[in-house]
XYZ file of C-alpha atoms in Angstrom:
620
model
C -96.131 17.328 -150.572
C -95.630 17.940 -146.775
C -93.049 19.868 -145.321
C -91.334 20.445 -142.096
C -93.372 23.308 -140.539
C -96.786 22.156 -141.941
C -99.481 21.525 -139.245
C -100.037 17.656 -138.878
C -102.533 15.651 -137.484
C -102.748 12.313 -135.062
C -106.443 11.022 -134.111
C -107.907 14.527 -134.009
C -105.106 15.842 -132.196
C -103.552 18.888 -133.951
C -99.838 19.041 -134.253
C -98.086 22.550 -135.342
C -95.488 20.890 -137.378
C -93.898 17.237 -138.543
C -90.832 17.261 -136.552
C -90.539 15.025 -133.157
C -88.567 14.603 -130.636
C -88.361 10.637 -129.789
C -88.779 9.139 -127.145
C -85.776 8.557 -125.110
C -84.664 7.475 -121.743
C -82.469 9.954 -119.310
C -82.453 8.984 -116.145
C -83.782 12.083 -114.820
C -86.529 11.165 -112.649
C -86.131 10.969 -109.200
C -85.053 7.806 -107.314
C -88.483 6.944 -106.925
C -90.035 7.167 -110.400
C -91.568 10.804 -109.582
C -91.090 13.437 -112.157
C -88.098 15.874 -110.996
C -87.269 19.369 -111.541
C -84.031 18.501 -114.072
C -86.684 16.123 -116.126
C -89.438 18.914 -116.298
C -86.231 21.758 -117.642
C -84.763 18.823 -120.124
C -88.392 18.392 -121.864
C -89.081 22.018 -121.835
C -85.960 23.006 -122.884
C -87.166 20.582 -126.439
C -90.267 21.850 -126.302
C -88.516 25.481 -126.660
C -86.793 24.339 -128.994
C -89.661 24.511 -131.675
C -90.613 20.176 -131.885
C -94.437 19.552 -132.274
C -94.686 17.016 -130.324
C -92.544 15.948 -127.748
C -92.903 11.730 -126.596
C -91.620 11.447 -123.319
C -89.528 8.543 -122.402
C -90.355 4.992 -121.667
C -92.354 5.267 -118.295
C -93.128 2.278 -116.141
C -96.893 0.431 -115.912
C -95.644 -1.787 -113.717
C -93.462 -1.301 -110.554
C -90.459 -3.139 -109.798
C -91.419 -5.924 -112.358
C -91.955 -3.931 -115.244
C -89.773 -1.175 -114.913
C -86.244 -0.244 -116.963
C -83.309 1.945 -116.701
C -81.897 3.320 -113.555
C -83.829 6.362 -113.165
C -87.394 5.657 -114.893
C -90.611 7.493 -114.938
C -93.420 5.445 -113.191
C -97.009 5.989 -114.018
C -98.030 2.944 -112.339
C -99.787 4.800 -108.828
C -101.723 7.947 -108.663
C -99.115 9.604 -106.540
C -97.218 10.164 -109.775
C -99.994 12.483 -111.331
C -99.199 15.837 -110.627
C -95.762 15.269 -111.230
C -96.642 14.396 -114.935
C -99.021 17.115 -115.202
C -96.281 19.816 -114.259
C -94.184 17.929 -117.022
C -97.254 17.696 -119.997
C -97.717 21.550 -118.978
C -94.051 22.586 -119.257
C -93.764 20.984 -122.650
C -97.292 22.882 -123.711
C -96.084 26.095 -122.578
C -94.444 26.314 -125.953
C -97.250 25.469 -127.937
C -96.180 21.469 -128.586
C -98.015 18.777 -127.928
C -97.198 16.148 -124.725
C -97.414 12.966 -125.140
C -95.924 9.938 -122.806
C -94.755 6.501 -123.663
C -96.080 3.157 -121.543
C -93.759 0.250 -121.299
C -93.267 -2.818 -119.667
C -89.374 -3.867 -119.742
C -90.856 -7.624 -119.458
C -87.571 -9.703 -119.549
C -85.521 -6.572 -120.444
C -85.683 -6.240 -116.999
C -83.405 -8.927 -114.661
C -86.722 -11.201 -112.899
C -88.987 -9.651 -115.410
C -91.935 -11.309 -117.189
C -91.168 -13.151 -120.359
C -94.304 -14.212 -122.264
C -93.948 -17.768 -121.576
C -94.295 -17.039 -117.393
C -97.552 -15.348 -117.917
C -100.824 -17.355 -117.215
C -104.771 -15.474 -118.021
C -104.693 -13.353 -114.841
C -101.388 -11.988 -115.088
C -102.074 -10.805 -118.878
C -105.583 -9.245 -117.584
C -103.314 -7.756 -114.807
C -100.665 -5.795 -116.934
C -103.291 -5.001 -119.478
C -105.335 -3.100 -116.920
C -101.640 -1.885 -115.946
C -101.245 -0.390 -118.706
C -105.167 1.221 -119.074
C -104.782 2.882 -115.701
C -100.999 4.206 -116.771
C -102.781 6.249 -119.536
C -105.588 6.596 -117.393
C -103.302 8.753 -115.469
C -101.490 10.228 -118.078
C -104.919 11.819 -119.382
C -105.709 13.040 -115.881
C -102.183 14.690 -116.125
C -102.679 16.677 -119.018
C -101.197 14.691 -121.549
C -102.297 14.962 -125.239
C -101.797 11.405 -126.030
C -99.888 8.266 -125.027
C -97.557 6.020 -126.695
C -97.570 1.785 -126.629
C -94.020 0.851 -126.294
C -94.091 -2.216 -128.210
C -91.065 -2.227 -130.410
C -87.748 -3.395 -129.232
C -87.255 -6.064 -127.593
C -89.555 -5.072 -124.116
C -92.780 -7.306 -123.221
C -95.164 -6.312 -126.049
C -92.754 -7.463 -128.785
C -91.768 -10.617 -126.885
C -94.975 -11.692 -127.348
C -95.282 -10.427 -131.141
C -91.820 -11.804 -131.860
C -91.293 -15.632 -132.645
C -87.702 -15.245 -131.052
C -88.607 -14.619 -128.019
C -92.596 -16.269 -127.767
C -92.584 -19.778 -127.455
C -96.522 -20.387 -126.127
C -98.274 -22.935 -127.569
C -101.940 -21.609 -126.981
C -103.732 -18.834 -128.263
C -100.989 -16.420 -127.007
C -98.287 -18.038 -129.268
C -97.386 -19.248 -132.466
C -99.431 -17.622 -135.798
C -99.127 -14.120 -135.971
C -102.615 -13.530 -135.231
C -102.015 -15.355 -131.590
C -98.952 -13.150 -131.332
C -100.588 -10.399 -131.793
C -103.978 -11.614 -129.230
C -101.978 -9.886 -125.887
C -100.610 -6.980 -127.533
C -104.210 -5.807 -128.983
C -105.410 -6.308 -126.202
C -103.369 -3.926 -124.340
C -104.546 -1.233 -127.030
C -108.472 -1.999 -126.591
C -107.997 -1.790 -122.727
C -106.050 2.002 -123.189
C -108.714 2.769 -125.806
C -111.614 1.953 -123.400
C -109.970 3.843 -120.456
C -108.732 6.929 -122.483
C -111.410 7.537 -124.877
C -111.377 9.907 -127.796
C -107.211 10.373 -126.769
C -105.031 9.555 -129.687
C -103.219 6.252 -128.745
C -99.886 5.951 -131.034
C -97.951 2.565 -130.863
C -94.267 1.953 -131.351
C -93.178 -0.954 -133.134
C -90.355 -2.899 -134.927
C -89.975 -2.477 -138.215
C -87.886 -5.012 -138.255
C -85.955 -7.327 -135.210
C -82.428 -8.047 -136.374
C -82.752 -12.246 -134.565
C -83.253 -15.629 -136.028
C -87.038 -15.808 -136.285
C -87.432 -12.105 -135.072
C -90.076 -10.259 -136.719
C -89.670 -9.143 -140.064
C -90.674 -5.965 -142.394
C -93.733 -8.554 -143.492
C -95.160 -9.150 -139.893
C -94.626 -5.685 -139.266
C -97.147 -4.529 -141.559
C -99.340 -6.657 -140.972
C -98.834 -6.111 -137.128
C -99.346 -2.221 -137.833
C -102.415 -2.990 -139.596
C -104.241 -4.594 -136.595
C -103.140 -2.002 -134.525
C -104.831 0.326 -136.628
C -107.846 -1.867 -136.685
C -108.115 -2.005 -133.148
C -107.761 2.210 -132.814
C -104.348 2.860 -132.765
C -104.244 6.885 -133.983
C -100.696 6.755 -135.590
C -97.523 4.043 -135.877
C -93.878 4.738 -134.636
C -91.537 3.003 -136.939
C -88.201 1.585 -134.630
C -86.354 -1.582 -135.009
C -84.958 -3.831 -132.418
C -83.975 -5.609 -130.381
C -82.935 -3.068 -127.610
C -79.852 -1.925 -125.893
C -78.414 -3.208 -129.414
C -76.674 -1.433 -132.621
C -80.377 -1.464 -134.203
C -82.060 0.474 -131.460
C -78.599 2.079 -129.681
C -76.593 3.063 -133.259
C -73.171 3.665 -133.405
C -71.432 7.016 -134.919
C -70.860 4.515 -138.221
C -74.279 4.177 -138.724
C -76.361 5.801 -141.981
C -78.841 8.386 -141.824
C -82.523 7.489 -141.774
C -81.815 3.519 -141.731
C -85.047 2.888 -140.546
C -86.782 5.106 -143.082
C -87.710 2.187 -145.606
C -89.098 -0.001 -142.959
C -91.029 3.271 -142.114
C -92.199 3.773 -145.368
C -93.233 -0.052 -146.209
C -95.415 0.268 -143.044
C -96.825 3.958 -144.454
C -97.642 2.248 -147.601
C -99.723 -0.464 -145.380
C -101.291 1.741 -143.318
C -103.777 4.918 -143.538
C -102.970 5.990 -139.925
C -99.864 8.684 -140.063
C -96.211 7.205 -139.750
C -93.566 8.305 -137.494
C -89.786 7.786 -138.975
C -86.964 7.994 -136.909
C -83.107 6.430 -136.929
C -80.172 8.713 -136.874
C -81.908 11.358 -138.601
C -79.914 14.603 -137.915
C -79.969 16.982 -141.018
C -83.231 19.311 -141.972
C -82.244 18.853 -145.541
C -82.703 14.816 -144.910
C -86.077 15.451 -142.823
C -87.428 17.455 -145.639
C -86.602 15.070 -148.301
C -88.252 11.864 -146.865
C -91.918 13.833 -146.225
C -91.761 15.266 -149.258
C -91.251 11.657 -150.828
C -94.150 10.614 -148.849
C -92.069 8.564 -146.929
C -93.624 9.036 -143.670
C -95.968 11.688 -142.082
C -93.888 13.041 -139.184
C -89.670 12.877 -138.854
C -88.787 12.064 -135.145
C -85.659 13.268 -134.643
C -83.316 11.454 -131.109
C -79.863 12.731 -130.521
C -80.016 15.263 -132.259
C -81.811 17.254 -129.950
C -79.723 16.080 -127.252
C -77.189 18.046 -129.448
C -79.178 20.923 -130.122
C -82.417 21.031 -127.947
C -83.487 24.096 -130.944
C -82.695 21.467 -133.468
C -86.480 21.977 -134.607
C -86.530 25.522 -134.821
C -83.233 25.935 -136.224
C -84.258 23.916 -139.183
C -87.613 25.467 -139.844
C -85.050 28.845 -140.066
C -82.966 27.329 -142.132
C -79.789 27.811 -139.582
C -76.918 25.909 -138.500
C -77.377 23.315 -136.097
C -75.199 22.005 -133.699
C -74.238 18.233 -134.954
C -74.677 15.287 -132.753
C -71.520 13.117 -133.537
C -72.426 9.974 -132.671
C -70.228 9.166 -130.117
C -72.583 7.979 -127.323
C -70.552 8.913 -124.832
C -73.451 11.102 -123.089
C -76.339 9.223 -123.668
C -75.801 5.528 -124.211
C -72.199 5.079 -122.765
C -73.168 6.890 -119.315
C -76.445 6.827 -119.362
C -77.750 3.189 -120.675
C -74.438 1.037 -119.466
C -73.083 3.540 -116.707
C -76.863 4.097 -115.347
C -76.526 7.812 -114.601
C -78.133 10.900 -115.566
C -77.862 11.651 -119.362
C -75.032 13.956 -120.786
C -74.317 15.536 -124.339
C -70.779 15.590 -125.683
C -71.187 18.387 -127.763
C -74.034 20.373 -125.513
C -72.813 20.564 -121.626
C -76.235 21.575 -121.043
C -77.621 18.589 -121.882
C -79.846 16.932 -118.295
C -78.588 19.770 -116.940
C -80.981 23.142 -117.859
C -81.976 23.715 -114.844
C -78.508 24.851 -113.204
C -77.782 26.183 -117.376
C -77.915 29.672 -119.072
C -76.725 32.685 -118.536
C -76.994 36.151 -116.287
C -74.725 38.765 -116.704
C -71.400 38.363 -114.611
C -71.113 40.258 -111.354
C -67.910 41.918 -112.557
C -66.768 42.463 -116.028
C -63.623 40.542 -115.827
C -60.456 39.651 -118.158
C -60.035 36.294 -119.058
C -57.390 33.976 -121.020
C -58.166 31.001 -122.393
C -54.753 29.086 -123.433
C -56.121 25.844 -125.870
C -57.654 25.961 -128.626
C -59.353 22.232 -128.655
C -62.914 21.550 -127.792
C -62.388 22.447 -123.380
C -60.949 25.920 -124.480
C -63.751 26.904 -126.971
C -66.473 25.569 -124.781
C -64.511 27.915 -121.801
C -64.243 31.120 -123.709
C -68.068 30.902 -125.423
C -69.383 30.026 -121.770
C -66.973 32.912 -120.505
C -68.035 35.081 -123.166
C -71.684 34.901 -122.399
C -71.303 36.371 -118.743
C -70.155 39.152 -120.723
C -66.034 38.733 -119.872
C -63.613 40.296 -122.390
C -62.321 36.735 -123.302
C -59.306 36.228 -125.162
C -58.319 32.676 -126.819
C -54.913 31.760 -127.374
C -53.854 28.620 -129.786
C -50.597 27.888 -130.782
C -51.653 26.503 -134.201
C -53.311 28.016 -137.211
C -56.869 26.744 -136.432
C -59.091 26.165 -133.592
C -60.393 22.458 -133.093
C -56.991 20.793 -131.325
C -56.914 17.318 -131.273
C -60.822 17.174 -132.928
C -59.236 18.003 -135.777
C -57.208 14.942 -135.992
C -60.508 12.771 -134.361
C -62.278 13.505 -137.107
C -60.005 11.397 -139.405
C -61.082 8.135 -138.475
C -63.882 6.203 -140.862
C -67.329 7.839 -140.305
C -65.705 10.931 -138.327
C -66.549 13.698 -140.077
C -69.177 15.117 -138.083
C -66.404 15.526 -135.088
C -65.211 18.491 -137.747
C -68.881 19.839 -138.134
C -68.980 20.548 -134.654
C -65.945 22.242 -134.313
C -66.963 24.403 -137.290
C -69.658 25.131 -135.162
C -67.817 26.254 -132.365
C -65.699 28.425 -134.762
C -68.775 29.881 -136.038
C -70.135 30.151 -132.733
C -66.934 32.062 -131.617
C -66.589 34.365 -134.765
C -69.658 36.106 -133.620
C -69.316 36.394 -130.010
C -66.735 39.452 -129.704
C -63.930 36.459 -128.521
C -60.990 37.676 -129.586
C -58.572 34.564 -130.894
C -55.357 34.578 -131.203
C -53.645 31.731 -133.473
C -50.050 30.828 -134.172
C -50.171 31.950 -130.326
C -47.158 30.984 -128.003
C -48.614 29.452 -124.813
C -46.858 31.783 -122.365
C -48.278 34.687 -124.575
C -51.122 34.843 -121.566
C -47.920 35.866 -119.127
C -48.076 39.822 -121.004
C -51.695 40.059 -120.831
C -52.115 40.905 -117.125
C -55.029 38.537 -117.221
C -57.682 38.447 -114.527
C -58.805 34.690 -114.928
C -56.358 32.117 -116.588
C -57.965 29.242 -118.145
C -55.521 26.181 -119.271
C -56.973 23.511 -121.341
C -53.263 22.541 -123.260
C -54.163 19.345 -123.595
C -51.830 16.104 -123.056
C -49.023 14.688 -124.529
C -48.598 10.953 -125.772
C -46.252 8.827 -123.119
C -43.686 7.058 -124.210
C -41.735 4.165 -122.253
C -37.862 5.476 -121.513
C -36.797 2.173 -123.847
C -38.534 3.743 -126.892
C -37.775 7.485 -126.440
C -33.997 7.166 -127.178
C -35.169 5.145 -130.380
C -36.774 7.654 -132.116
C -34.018 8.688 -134.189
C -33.726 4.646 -135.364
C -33.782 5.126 -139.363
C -35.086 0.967 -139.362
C -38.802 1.991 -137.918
C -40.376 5.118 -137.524
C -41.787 5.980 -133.929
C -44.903 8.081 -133.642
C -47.299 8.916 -131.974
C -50.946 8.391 -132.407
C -51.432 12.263 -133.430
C -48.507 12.597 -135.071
C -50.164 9.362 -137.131
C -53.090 10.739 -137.769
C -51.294 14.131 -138.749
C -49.339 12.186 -141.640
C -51.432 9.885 -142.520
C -49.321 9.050 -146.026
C -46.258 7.692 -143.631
C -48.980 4.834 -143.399
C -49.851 4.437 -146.570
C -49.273 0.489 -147.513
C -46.979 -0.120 -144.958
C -46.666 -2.327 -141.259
C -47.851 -0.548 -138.601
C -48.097 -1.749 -135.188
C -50.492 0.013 -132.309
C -49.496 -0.002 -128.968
C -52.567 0.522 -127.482
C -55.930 -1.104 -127.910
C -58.201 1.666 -126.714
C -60.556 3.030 -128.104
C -58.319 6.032 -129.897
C -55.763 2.766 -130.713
C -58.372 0.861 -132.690
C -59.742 4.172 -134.388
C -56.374 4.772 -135.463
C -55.968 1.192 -136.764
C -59.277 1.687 -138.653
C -57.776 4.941 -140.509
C -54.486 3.318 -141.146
C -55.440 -0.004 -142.775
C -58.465 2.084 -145.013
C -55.081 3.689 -146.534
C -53.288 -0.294 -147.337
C -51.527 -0.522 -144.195
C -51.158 -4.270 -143.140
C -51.714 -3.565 -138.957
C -51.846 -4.776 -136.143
C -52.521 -4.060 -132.414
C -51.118 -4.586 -129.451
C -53.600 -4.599 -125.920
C -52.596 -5.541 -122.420
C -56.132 -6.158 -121.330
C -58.019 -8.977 -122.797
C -60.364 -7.007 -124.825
C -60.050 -3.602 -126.990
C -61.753 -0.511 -126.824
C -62.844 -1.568 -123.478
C -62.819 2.408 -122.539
C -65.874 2.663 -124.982
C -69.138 1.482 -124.869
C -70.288 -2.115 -125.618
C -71.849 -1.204 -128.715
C -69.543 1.003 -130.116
C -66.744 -1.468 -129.390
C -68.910 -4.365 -131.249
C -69.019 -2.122 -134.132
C -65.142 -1.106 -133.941
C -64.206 -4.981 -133.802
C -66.742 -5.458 -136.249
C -64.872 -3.068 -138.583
C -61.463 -3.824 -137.924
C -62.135 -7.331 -138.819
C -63.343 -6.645 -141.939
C -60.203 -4.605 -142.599
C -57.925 -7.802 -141.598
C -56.715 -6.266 -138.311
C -54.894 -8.389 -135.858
C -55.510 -8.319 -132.322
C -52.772 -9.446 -129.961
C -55.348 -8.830 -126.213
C -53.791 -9.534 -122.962
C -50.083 -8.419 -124.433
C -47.604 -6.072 -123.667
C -45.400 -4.216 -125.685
C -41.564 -5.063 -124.185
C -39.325 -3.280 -126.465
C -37.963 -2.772 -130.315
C -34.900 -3.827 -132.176
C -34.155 -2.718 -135.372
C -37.142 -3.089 -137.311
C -39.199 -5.449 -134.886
C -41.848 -5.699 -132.006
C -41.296 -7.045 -129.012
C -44.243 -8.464 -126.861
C -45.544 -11.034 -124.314
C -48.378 -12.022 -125.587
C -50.875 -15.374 -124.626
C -48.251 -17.349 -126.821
C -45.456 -16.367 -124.574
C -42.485 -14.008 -125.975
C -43.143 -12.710 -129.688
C -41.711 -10.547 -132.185
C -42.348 -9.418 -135.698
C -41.537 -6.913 -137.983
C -43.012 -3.342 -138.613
C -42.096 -0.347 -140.698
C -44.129 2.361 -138.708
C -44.796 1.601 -134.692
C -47.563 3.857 -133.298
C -47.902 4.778 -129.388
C -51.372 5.458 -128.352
C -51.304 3.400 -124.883
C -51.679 6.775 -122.482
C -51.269 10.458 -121.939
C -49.975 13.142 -119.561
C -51.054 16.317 -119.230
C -49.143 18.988 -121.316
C -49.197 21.388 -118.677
C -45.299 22.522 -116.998
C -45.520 23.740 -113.238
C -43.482 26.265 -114.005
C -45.712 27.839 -116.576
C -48.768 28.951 -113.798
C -45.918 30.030 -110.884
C -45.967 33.349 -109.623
C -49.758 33.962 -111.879
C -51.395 36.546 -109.927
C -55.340 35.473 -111.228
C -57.724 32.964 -110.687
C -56.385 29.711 -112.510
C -58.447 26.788 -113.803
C -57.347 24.187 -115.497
C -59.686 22.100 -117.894
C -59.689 19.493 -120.126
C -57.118 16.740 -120.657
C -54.612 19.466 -119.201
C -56.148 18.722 -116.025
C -56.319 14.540 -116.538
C -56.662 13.203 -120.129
C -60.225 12.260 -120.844
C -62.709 12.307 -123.891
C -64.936 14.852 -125.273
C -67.476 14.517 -122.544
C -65.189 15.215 -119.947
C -63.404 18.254 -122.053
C -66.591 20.009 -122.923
C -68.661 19.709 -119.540
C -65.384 21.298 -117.522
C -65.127 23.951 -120.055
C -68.531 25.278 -119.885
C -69.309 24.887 -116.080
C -65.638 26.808 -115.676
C -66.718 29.478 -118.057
C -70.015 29.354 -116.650
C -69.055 30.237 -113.422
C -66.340 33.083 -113.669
């Protein structure tokens, strides 16, 4: 029965534990493909972090055609060498083993190569393409490479029948499917030698004809006939819920497909998909599941995700809200972030020296901007001092964490409570937010969040005994006012919709009211697929591209598509904007430094709260 911390082994290659860190993009390197100085500290920083081996992100074979993502690694030229070497020897520094992923985006890419385009001497072409790209990643230093061929990127166009339509021996039966892709592998293999050569594939493509768990075994069992050293277990097709998951999804999803291929195969297994407690990790090795647990965002999270679980601490939860890493960084196409871990792409301007001058801070705000301040504060060795004028830390991530599939939004912030409880912070709850004013503070830090707007028609209509007026928190704070009844939204967002979601899981008949002609459109595409996904399932009606006009007595008044509408609600709910909650008159006359953070500065998400916090903190 394996276990976390027990040595491992790919094609010779020792490894000094199971755990992985997958391979994911970042959009680190420089403009030009090179390795740069923030991509080198993000890898190391993992490697630190106690993973055993450490698969760099998708890296380029091919330049322009074959490359993906905004910022990709290119290991196409030999002017890209000793940038790769200074990145396989930062991640060895700390004893893991480096190894680098080779892709062709194919079609992924807009003007890319789909199978079909490809005649003999273009296949001979990006074969060698790919030879010479681990070629080079040998010369660098590298302990192995990886064959991207799972998701839905040149390699598994050609082994997927929904995508390969050829006719000759490139297309059709499996075994054509399969003639370019092995081919690939027995060119690496003849460049690279004795290196271990792991390939990533689909354990299953989620498309009419895509490749299913049946092909995939038998696809992982010619690549381990033709030398592959070990199989990483994905699914596809890419930039999608299966390879992209949303916060709804299940830990270890992919496992079984994993574990049908183990059982196929003699060659160790990698398992990854949403993976993100030790407990979890331990569990599926020890069922033989898989050989080694590859573990994605939750690294991003907590870059000593690997050590922390061999110690059997508390890690810092990933919450699956992809605001970071799939929101900015796949569909925004900018350097990744980390919701819950400011540091995140950013370790080499991170950590902590001792403050030039002891100073005396004030945090005001309690949510996640003023924890992240005072811990980041706290660190440059400040006598920090957190005011909140409730009875717990957490603010409105408290109330976030409501919302189907949540719950790991309240994780964190019992994190950051734990985090604070031992950091000589001292907090102050129940905490009026002029208490700072008798405190003589030094540095003033204001992250007092924002309040819910309200259009002047509605406010004097609050006291209306026909229909009850709330806001979203407020909502979400009394969630048994819902309970069964109608509830409208105002406000299709992204915080609207969740709010919807909670509601009708309780019996409330609801629906929503959006001016644009979409919701959620604040959130990502694939988190707002699943949202829409789930809110029709719970019978929620969408009125897009209407706005809310006005109520009387117990109805809704709205332009809608239809022209003029109304119908009856017993609860309406405003979550269509905030303000900040911050009062001139409470910073006049301060004599400190004042910063103000968070959605007190301009409402925003978690992202936006945390990264202002710590920089701020960081900096005092």
């Amino acid at each position: 029965m394996a276990s976390l911390g027990d040595k491992g082994e790919i094609g010779g290659l020792k490894v000094k534990n199971r755990i992985v860190m997958a391979p994911m993009g970042t959009n680190l390197a420089c403009a030009d493909g090179s390795v740069s100085p923030e991509m080198v500290a993000y890898y190391s920083r993992r490697a630190r972090g106690g993973a055993g081996l450490v698969i760099v992100e998708s890296s380029a074979v091919d330049f322009p055609y074959g490359s993906g993502g905004a910022a990709q690694p290119r290991a196409d030229e030999d002017r890209f060498v000793p940038g790769l070497s200074r990145l396989a020897e930062a991640i060895q520094n700390y004893g893991a083993r480096a190894v680098v992923q080779l892709n062709h985006a194919g079609r992924n890419r807009s003007g890319g190569w789909a199978p079909s385009d490809m005649d003999e001497s273009e296949l001979e072409l990006i074969a060698e393409k790919f030879a010479l790209a681990a070629l080079r990643a040998k010369e660098a230093g590298f302990d192995a490479v990886e064959i991207h061929a799972a998701h839905s990127y040149l390699l598994t166009r050609f082994l997927s029948r929904a995508y390969n339509s050829r006719d000759d021996k490139y297309g059709g039966s499996l075994e054509n499917r399969l003639r370019f892709p092995l081919k690939v592998l027995q060119e690496v293999k003849r460049r690279v030698g004795s290196l271990p050569v792991l390939v990533r594939i689909n354990g299953r493509e989620f498309l009419d004809g895509g490749i299913d768990l049946e092909e995939s075994k038998e696809i992982a069992r010619a690549f381990e006939k033709a030398g592959a050293s070990a199989i990483d277990v994905s699914c596809g097709p890419g930039k999608t819920r299966y390879s992209l998951e949303p916060w709804i999804t299940p830990q270890g999803w992919r496992i079984p497909y994993a574990a049908a291929i183990k059982a196929a195969v003699s060659v160790p297994v990698i398992g990854v998909g949403c993976i993100r407690e030790p407990d979890f990790a331990q569990k599926i090795l020890s069922e033989n599941k898989v050989d080694f647990v590859a573990v994605g965002r939750g690294m991003i999270a907590d870059p000593d995700w690997a050590n922390k679980a061999l110690r059997g601490e508390k890690i810092r939860p990933c919450i699956g809200c992809n605001l970071g890493c799939v929101g900015r960084r796949v569909f925004g196409k900018s350097p990744i972030r980390c919701a819950v871990n400011p540091e995140a792409g950013r370790e080499s301007e991170a950590g902590y020296g001792p403050a030039g001058k002891k100073k005396k801070v004030v945090v005001v705000g309690g949510g996640p901007a003023g924890m992240t301040a005072a811990l980041a504060a706290g660190k440059r060795g400040h006598e920090v001092t957190l005011l909140e004028k409730s009875g717990r830390l957490g603010g409105k991530a408290l109330l976030a964490a409501l919302p189907p599939g949540k719950e790991r939004i309240k994780q964190w912030v019992e994190y950051l409570e734990e985090e604070i409880k031992g950091s000589g912070i001292r907090v102050l709850l129940d905490a009026p937010e002029s208490g700072y004013k008798s405190m003589d503070p030094e540095v003033l830090v204001l992250a007092t969040g924002a309040g819910t707007l309200f259009p002047e028609a509605v406010v004097a209509k609050r006291d209306n005994p026909e229909i009850r007026i709330l806001t979203g928190e407020e909502c979400l704070a009394n969630l048994e006012v819902a309970a069964g009844k109608r509830i409208t939204v105002i406000g299709g967002g992204g915080v609207g919709c969740e709010l919807a979601l909670t509601v009708a899981e309780r019996g409330a008949e609801v629906t929503v009211v959006e001016m644009l002609d979409d919701v959620a459109a604040d959130l990502d595409p694939i988190t707002r697929q699943a949202l829409k996904e789930m809110m029709a399932e719970k019978r929620i009606l969408l009125k897009t591209g209407s706005a809310f006009e006005d109520l009387e007595e117990k109805r809704v008044i709205a332009s809608t598509k239809s022209g003029r509408e109304s119908w009856e609600a017993d609860v309406v709910v405003f979550c269509w904007g905030q303000r900040p909650s911050l009062p001139q008159e409470t910073i006049s006359g301060i004599g400190a430094e004042v910063y103000v953070i968070g959605d007190a500065a301009e409402p925003g998400n978690f992202l936006k709260a945390t990264a202002q916090g710590y920089w701020v903190g960081r900096s005092l």
